[in-house]
PDB file of C-alpha atoms and ligand atoms in Angstrom:
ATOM      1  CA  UNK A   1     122.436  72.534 145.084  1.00  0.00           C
ATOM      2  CA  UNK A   2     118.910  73.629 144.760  1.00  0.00           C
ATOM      3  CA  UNK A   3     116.196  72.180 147.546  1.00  0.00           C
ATOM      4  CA  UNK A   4     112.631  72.484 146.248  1.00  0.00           C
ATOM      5  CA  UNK A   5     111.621  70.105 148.980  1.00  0.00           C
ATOM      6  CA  UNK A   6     109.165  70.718 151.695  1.00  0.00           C
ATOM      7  CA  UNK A   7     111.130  73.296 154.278  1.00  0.00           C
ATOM      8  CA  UNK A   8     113.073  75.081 151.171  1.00  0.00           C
ATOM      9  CA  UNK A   9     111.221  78.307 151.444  1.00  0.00           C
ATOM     10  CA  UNK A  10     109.732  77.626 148.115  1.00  0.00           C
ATOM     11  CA  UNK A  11     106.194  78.617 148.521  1.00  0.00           C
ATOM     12  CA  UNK A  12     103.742  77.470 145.354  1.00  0.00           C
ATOM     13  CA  UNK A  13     101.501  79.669 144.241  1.00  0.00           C
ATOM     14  CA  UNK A  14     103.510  82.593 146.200  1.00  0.00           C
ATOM     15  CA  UNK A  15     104.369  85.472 144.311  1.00  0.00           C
ATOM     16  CA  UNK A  16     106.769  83.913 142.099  1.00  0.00           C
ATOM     17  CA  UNK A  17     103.804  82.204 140.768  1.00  0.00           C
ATOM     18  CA  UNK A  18     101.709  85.011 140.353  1.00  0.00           C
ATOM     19  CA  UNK A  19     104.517  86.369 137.793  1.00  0.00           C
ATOM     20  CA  UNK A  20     103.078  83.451 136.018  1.00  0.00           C
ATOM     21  CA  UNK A  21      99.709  84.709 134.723  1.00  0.00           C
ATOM     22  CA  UNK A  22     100.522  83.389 130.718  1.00  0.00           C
ATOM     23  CA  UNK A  23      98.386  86.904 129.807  1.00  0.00           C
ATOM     24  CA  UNK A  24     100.112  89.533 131.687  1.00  0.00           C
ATOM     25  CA  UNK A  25     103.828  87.793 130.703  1.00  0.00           C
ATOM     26  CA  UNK A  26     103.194  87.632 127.093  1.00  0.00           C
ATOM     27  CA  UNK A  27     101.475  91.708 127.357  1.00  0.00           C
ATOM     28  CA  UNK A  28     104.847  92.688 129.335  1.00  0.00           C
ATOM     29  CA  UNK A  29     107.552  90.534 127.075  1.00  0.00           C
ATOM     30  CA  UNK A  30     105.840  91.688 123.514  1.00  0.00           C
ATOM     31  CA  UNK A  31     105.785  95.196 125.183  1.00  0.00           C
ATOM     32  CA  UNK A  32     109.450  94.731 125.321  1.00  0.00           C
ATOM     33  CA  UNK A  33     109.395  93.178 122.033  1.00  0.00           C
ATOM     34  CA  UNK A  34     107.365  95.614 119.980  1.00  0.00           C
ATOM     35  CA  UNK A  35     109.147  99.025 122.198  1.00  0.00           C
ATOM     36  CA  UNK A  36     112.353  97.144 120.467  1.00  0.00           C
ATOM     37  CA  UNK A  37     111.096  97.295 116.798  1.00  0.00           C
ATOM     38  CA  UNK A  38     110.182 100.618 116.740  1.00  0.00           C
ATOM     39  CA  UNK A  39     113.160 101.814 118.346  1.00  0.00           C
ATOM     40  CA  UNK A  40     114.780 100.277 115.570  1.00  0.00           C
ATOM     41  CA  UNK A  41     112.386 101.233 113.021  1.00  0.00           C
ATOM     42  CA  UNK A  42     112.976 105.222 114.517  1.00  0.00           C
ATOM     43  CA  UNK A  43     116.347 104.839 113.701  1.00  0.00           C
ATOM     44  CA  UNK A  44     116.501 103.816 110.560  1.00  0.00           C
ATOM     45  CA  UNK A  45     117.278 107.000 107.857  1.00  0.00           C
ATOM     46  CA  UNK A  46     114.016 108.240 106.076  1.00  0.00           C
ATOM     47  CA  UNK A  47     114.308 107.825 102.462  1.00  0.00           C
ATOM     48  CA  UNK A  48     115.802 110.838 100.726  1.00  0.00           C
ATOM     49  CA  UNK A  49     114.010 109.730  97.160  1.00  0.00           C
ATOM     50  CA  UNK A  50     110.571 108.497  95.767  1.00  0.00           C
ATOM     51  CA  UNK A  51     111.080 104.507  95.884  1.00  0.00           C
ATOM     52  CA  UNK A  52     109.620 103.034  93.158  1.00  0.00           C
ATOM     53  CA  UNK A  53     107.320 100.324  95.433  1.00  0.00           C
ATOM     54  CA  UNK A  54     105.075 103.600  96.327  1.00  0.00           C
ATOM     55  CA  UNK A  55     104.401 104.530  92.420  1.00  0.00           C
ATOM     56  CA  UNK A  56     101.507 103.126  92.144  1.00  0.00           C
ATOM     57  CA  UNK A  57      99.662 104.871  95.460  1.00  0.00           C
ATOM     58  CA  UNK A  58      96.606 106.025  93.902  1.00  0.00           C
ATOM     59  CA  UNK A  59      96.991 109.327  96.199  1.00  0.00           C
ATOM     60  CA  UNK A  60      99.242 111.942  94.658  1.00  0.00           C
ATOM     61  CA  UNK A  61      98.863 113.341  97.301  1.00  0.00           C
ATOM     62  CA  UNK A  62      99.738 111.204  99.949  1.00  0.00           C
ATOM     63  CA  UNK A  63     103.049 110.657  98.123  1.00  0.00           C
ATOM     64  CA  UNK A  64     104.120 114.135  97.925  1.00  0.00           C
ATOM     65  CA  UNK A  65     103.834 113.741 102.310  1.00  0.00           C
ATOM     66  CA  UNK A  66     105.832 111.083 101.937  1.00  0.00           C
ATOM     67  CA  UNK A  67     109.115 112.242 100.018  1.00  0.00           C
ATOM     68  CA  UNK A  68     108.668 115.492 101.948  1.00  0.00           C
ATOM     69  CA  UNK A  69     109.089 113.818 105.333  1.00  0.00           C
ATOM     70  CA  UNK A  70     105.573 115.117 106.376  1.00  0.00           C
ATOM     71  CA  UNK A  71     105.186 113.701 110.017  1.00  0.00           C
ATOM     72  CA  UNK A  72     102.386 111.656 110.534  1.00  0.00           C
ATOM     73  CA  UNK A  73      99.346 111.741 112.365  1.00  0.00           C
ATOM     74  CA  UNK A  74     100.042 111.236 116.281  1.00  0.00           C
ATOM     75  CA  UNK A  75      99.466 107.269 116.401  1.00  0.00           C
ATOM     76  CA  UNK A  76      99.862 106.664 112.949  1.00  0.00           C
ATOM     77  CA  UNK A  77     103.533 105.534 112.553  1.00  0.00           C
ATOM     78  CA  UNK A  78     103.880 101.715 112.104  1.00  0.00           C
ATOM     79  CA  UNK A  79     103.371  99.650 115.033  1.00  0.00           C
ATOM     80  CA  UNK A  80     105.013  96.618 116.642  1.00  0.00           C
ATOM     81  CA  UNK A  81     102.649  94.194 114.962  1.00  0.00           C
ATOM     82  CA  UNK A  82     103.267  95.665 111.695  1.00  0.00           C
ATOM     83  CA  UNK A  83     106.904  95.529 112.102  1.00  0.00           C
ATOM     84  CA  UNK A  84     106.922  92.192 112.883  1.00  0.00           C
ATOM     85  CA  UNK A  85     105.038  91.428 109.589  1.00  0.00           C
ATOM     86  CA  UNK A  86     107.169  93.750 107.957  1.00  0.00           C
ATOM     87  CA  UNK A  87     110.254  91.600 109.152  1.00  0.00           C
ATOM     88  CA  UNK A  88     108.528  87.843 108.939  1.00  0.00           C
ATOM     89  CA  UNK A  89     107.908  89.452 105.154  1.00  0.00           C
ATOM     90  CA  UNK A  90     112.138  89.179 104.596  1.00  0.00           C
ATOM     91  CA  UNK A  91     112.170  85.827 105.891  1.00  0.00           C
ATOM     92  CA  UNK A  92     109.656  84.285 104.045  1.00  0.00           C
ATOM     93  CA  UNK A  93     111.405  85.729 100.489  1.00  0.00           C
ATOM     94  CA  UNK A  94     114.633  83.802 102.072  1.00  0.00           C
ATOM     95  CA  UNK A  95     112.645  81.069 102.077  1.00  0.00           C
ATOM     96  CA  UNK A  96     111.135  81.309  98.241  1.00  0.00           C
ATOM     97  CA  UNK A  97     114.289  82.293  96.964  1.00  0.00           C
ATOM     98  CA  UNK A  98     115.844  79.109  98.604  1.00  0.00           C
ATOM     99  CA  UNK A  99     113.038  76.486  97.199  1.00  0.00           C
ATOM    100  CA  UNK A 100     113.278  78.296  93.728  1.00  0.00           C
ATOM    101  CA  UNK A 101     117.098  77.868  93.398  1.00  0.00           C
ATOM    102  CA  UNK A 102     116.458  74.236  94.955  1.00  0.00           C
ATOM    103  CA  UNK A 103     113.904  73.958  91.771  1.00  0.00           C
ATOM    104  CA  UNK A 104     116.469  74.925  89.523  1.00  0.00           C
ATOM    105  CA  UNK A 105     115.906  78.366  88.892  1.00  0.00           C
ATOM    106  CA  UNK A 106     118.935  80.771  88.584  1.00  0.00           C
ATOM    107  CA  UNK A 107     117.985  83.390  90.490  1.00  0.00           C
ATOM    108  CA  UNK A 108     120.199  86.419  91.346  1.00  0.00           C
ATOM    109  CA  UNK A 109     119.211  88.388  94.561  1.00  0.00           C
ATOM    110  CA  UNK A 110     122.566  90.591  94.215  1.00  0.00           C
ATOM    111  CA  UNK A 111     124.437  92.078  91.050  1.00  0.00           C
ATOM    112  CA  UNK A 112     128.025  91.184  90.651  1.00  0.00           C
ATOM    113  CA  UNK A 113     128.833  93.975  92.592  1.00  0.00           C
ATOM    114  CA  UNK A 114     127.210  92.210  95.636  1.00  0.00           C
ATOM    115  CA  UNK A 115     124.907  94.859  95.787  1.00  0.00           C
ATOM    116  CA  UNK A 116     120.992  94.478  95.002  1.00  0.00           C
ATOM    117  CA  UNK A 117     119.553  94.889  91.723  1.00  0.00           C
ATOM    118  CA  UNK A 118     118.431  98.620  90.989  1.00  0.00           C
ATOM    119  CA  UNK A 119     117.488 102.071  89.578  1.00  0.00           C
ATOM    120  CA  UNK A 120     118.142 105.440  90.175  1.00  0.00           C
ATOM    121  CA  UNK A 121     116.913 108.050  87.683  1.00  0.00           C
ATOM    122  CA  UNK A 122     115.722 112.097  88.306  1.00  0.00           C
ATOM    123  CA  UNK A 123     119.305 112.776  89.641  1.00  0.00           C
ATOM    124  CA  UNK A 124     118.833 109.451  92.023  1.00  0.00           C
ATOM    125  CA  UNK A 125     115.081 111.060  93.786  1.00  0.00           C
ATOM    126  CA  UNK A 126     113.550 108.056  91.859  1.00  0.00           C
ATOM    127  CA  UNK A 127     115.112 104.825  92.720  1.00  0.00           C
ATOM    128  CA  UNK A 128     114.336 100.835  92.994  1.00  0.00           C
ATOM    129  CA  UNK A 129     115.309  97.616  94.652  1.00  0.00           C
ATOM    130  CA  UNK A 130     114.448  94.199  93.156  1.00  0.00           C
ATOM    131  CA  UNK A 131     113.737  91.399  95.308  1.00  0.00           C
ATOM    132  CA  UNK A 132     115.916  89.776  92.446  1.00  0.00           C
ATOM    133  CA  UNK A 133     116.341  88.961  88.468  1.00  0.00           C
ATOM    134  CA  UNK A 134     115.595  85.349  87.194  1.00  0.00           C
ATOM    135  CA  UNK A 135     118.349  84.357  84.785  1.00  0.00           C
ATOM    136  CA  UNK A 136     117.606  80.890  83.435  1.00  0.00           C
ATOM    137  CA  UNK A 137     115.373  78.391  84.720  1.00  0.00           C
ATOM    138  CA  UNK A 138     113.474  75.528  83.754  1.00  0.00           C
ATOM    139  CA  UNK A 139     110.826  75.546  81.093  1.00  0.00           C
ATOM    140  CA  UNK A 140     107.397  76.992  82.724  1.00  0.00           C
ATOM    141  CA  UNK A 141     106.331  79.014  79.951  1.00  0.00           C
ATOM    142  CA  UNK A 142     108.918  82.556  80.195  1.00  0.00           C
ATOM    143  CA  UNK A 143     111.398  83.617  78.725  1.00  0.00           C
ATOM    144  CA  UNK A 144     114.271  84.274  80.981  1.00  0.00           C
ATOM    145  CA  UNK A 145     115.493  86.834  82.265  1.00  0.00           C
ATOM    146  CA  UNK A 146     113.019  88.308  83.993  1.00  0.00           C
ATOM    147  CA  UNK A 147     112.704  90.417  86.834  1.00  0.00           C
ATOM    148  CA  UNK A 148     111.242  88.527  90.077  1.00  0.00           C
ATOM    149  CA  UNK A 149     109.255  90.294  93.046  1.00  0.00           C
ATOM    150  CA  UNK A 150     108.204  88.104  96.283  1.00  0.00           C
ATOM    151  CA  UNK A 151     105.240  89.291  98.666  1.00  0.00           C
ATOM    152  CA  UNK A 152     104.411  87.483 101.881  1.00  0.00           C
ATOM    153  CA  UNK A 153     100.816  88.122 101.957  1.00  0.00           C
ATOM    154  CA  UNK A 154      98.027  87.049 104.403  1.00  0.00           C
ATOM    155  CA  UNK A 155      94.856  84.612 103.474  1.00  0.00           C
ATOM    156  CA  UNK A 156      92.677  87.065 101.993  1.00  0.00           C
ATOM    157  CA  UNK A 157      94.716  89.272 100.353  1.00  0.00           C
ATOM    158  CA  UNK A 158      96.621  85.700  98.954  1.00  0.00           C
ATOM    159  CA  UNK A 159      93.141  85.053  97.806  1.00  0.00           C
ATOM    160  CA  UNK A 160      92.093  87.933  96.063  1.00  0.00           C
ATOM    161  CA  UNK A 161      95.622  88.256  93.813  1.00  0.00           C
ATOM    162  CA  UNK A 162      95.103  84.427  92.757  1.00  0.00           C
ATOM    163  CA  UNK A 163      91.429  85.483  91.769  1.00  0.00           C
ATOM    164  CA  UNK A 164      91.948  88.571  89.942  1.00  0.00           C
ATOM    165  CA  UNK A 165      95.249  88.865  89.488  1.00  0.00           C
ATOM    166  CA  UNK A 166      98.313  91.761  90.043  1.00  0.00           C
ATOM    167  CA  UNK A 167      96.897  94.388  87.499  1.00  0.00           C
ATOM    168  CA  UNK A 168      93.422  94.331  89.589  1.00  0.00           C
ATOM    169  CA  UNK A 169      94.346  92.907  93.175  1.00  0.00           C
ATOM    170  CA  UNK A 170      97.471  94.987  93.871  1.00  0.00           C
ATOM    171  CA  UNK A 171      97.813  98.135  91.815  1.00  0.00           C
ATOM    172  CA  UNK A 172     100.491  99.365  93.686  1.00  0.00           C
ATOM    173  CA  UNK A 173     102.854  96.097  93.007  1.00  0.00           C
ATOM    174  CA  UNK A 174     102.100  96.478  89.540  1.00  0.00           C
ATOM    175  CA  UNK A 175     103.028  99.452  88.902  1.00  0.00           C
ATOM    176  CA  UNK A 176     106.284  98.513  91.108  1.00  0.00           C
ATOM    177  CA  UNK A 177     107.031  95.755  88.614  1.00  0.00           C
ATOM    178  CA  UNK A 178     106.524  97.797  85.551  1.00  0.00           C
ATOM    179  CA  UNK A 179     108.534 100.478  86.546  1.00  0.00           C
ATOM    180  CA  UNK A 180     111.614  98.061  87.566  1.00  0.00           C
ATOM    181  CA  UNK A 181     111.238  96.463  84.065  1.00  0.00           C
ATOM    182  CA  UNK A 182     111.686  99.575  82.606  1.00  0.00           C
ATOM    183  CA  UNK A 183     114.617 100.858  84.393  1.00  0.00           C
ATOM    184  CA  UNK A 184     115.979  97.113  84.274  1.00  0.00           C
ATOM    185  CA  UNK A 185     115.533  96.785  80.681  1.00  0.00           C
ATOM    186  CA  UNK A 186     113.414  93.212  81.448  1.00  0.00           C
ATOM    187  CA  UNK A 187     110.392  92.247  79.286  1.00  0.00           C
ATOM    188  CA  UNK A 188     108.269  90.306  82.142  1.00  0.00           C
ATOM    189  CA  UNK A 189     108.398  89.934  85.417  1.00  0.00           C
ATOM    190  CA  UNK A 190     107.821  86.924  87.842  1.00  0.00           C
ATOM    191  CA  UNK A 191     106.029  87.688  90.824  1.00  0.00           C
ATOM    192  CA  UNK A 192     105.878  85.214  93.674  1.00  0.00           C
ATOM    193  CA  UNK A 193     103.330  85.523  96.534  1.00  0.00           C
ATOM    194  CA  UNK A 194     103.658  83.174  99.523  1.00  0.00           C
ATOM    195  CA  UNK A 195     100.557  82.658 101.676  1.00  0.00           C
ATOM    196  CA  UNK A 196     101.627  83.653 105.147  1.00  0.00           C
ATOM    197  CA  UNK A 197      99.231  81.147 106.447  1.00  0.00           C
ATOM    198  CA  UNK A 198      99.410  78.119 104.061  1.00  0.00           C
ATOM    199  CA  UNK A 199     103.044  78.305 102.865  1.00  0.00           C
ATOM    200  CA  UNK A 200     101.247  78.367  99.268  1.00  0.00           C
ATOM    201  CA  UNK A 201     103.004  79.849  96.466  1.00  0.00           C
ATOM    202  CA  UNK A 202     101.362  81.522  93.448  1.00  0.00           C
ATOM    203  CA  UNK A 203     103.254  82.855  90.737  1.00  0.00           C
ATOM    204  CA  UNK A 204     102.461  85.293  88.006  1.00  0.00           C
ATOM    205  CA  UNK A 205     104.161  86.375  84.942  1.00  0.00           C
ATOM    206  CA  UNK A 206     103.901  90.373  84.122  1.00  0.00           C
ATOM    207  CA  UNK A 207     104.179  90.926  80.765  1.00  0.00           C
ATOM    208  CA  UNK A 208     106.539  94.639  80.680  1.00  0.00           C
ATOM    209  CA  UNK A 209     103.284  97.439  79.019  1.00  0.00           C
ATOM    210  CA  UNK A 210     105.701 100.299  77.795  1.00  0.00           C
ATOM    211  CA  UNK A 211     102.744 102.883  77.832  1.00  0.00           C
ATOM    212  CA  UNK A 212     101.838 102.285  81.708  1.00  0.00           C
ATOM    213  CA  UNK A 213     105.809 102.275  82.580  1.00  0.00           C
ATOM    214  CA  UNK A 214     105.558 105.566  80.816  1.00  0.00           C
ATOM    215  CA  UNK A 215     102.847 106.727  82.297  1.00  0.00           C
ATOM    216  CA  UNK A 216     104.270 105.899  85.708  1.00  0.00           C
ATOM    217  CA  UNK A 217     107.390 107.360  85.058  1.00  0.00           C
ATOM    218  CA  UNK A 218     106.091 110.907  84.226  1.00  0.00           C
ATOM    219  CA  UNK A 219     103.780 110.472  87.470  1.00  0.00           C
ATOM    220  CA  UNK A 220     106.816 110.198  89.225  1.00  0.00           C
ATOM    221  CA  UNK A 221     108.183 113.316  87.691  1.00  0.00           C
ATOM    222  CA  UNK A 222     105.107 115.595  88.637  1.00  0.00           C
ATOM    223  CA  UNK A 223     105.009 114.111  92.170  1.00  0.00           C
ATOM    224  CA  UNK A 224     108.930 115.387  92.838  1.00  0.00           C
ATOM    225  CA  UNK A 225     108.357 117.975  91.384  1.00  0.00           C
ATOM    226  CA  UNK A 226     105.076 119.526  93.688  1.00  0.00           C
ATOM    227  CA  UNK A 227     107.289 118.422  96.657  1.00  0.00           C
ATOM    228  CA  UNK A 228     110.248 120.178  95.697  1.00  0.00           C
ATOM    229  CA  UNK A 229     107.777 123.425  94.935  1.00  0.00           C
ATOM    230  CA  UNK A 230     106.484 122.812  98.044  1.00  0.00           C
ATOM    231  CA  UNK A 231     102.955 122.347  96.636  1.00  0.00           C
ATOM    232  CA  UNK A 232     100.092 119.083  96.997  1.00  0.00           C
ATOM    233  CA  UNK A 233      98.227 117.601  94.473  1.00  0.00           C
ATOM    234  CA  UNK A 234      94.697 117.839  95.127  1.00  0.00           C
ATOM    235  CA  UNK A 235      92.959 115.040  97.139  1.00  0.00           C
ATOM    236  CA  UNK A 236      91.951 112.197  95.838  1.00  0.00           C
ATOM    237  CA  UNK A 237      88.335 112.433  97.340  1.00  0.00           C
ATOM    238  CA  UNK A 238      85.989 114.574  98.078  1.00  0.00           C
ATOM    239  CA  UNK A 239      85.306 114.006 101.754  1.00  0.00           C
ATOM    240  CA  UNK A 240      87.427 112.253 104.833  1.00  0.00           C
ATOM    241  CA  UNK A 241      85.589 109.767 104.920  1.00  0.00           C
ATOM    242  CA  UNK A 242      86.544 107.774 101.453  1.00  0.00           C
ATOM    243  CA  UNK A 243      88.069 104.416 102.349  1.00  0.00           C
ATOM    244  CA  UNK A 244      91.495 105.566 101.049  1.00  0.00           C
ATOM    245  CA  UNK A 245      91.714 108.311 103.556  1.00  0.00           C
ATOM    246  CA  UNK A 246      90.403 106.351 106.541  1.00  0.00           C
ATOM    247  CA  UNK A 247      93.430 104.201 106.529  1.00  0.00           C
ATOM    248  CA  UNK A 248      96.106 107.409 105.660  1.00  0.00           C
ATOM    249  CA  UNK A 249      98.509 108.480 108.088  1.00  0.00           C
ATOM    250  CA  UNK A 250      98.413 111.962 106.739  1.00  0.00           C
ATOM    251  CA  UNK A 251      94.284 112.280 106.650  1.00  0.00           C
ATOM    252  CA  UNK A 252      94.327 114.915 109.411  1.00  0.00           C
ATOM    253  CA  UNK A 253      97.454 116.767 108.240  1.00  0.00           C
ATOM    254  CA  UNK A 254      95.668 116.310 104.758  1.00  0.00           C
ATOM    255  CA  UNK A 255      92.199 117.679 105.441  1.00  0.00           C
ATOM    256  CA  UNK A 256      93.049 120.148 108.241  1.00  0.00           C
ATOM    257  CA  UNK A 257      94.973 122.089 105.188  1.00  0.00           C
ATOM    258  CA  UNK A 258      93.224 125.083 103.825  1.00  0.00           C
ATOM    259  CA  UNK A 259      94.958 123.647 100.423  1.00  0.00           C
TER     260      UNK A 259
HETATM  261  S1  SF4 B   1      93.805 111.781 103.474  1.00  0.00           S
HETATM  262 FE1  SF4 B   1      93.077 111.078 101.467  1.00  0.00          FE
HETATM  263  S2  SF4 B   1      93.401 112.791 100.074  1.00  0.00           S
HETATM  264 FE2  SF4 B   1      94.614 113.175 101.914  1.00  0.00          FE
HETATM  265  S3  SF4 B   1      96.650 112.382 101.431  1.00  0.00           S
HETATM  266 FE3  SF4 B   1      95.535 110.774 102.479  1.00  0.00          FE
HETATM  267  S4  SF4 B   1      94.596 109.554 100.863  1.00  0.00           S
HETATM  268 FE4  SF4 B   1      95.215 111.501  99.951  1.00  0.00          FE
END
């Protein structure tokens, strides 16, 4: 039986106390925490193929490191905070894709063949995964089926798609969705962005542009190709210090080359 009476031993404020201090526990537990997600993330296979969510990177460059397995800059591999962002990201499309179906949309996260929707072209070094295909659904204005993407984004970021849009606020999804609704033989595309810190939705359709899928496609090409050849684009600025290249985990791989 446990005695925290007077006489027990029990000394408040002692050292079992002291353990207390709410800043150094949550440093030492999310130490634990984050040392746990990138263990996990360091295990997980590199991909062996160009995924079609990078497409649109407006560095050539930077995607030629990437299907070469370049290793990044010391520091530069993804964190525990971004990991956990990465993983609240999966749980949030749960979410979407559970109010949607509750709203009467039929939408398909896996093929019959329980497997996700997908591509693979250039002898499977170009390949996709769709968050999921819309099949039929109430009248909103598309015409099903249609390919459907979900991103879990913060405020501002939230913000800026609503504002401008996917073609202007997020390139790099756009291209993503045009290049699935080519492989995927889909004319438009729904894409759903929760707000991380709201629980807002916003929706957009993506009407399928053939040129720009094209264009995409052949980028695609030329980037496997320089990384089988061994060769990099050229950069896509002229000096380190361009915004783009401030945030790259190859910048001083990148501008350390003679190349
Ligand atoms: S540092 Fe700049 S030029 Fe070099 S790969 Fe990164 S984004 Fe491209």
């Amino acid at each position: 039986m446990i005695d925290l009476n007077h006489g027990s031993g029990l000394v408040y404020g002692g050292q079992s106390m002291a353990l207390c201090d709410a800043p150094a526990v949550t440093a030492r537990i999310n130490a634990h925490v984050d040392a746990a997600l990138v263990a996990r993330n360091q295990q997980q296979r590199p991909r062996d193929y160009l995924g079609g969510s990078r497409i649109g990177e407006a560095c050539a460059r930077k995607l030629v490191y990437e299907v070469a397995h370049a290793p990044k800059d010391a520091g530069r591999d993804f964190d525990g905070g971004i990991l956990r962002i990465f993983d609240a990201g999966h749980q949030f499309e749960t979410l979407s894709i559970r109010w949607l179906r509750q709203a009467g949309f039929d939408l398909r996260d896996r093929g019959a063949d329980g497997e996700q929707f997908g591509f693979a072209a250039a002898g499977g070094k170009l390949r996709g995964h769709a968050d999921g295909v819309i099949v039929a659904g109430p009248d909103v204005g598309i015409r099903w089926p249609s390919l459907w993407e979900h991103k879990a984004l913060g405020q501002k970021s939230w913000t800026d798609l609503v504002k401008h849009g996917l073609r202007q606020s997020k390139p790099i999804y756009f291209a993503q969705v045009q290049l699935y609704m080519a492989y995927l033989e889909l004319e438009v595309a729904l894409l759903t962005a929760l707000n991380r810190d709201t629980l807002a939705l916003h929706h957009e359709a993506v009407p399928f542009d053939a040129a720009e899928a094209q264009r995409l496609s052949d980028r695609a090409v030329d980037i496997l190709r320089a990384a089988e050849a061994g060769e990099l684009p050229p950069r896509i600025a002229a000096h380190a210090d361009f915004y783009l290249c401030r945030f790259c985990a190859y910048a001083a791989r990148c501008w350390e080359n003679a190349q």
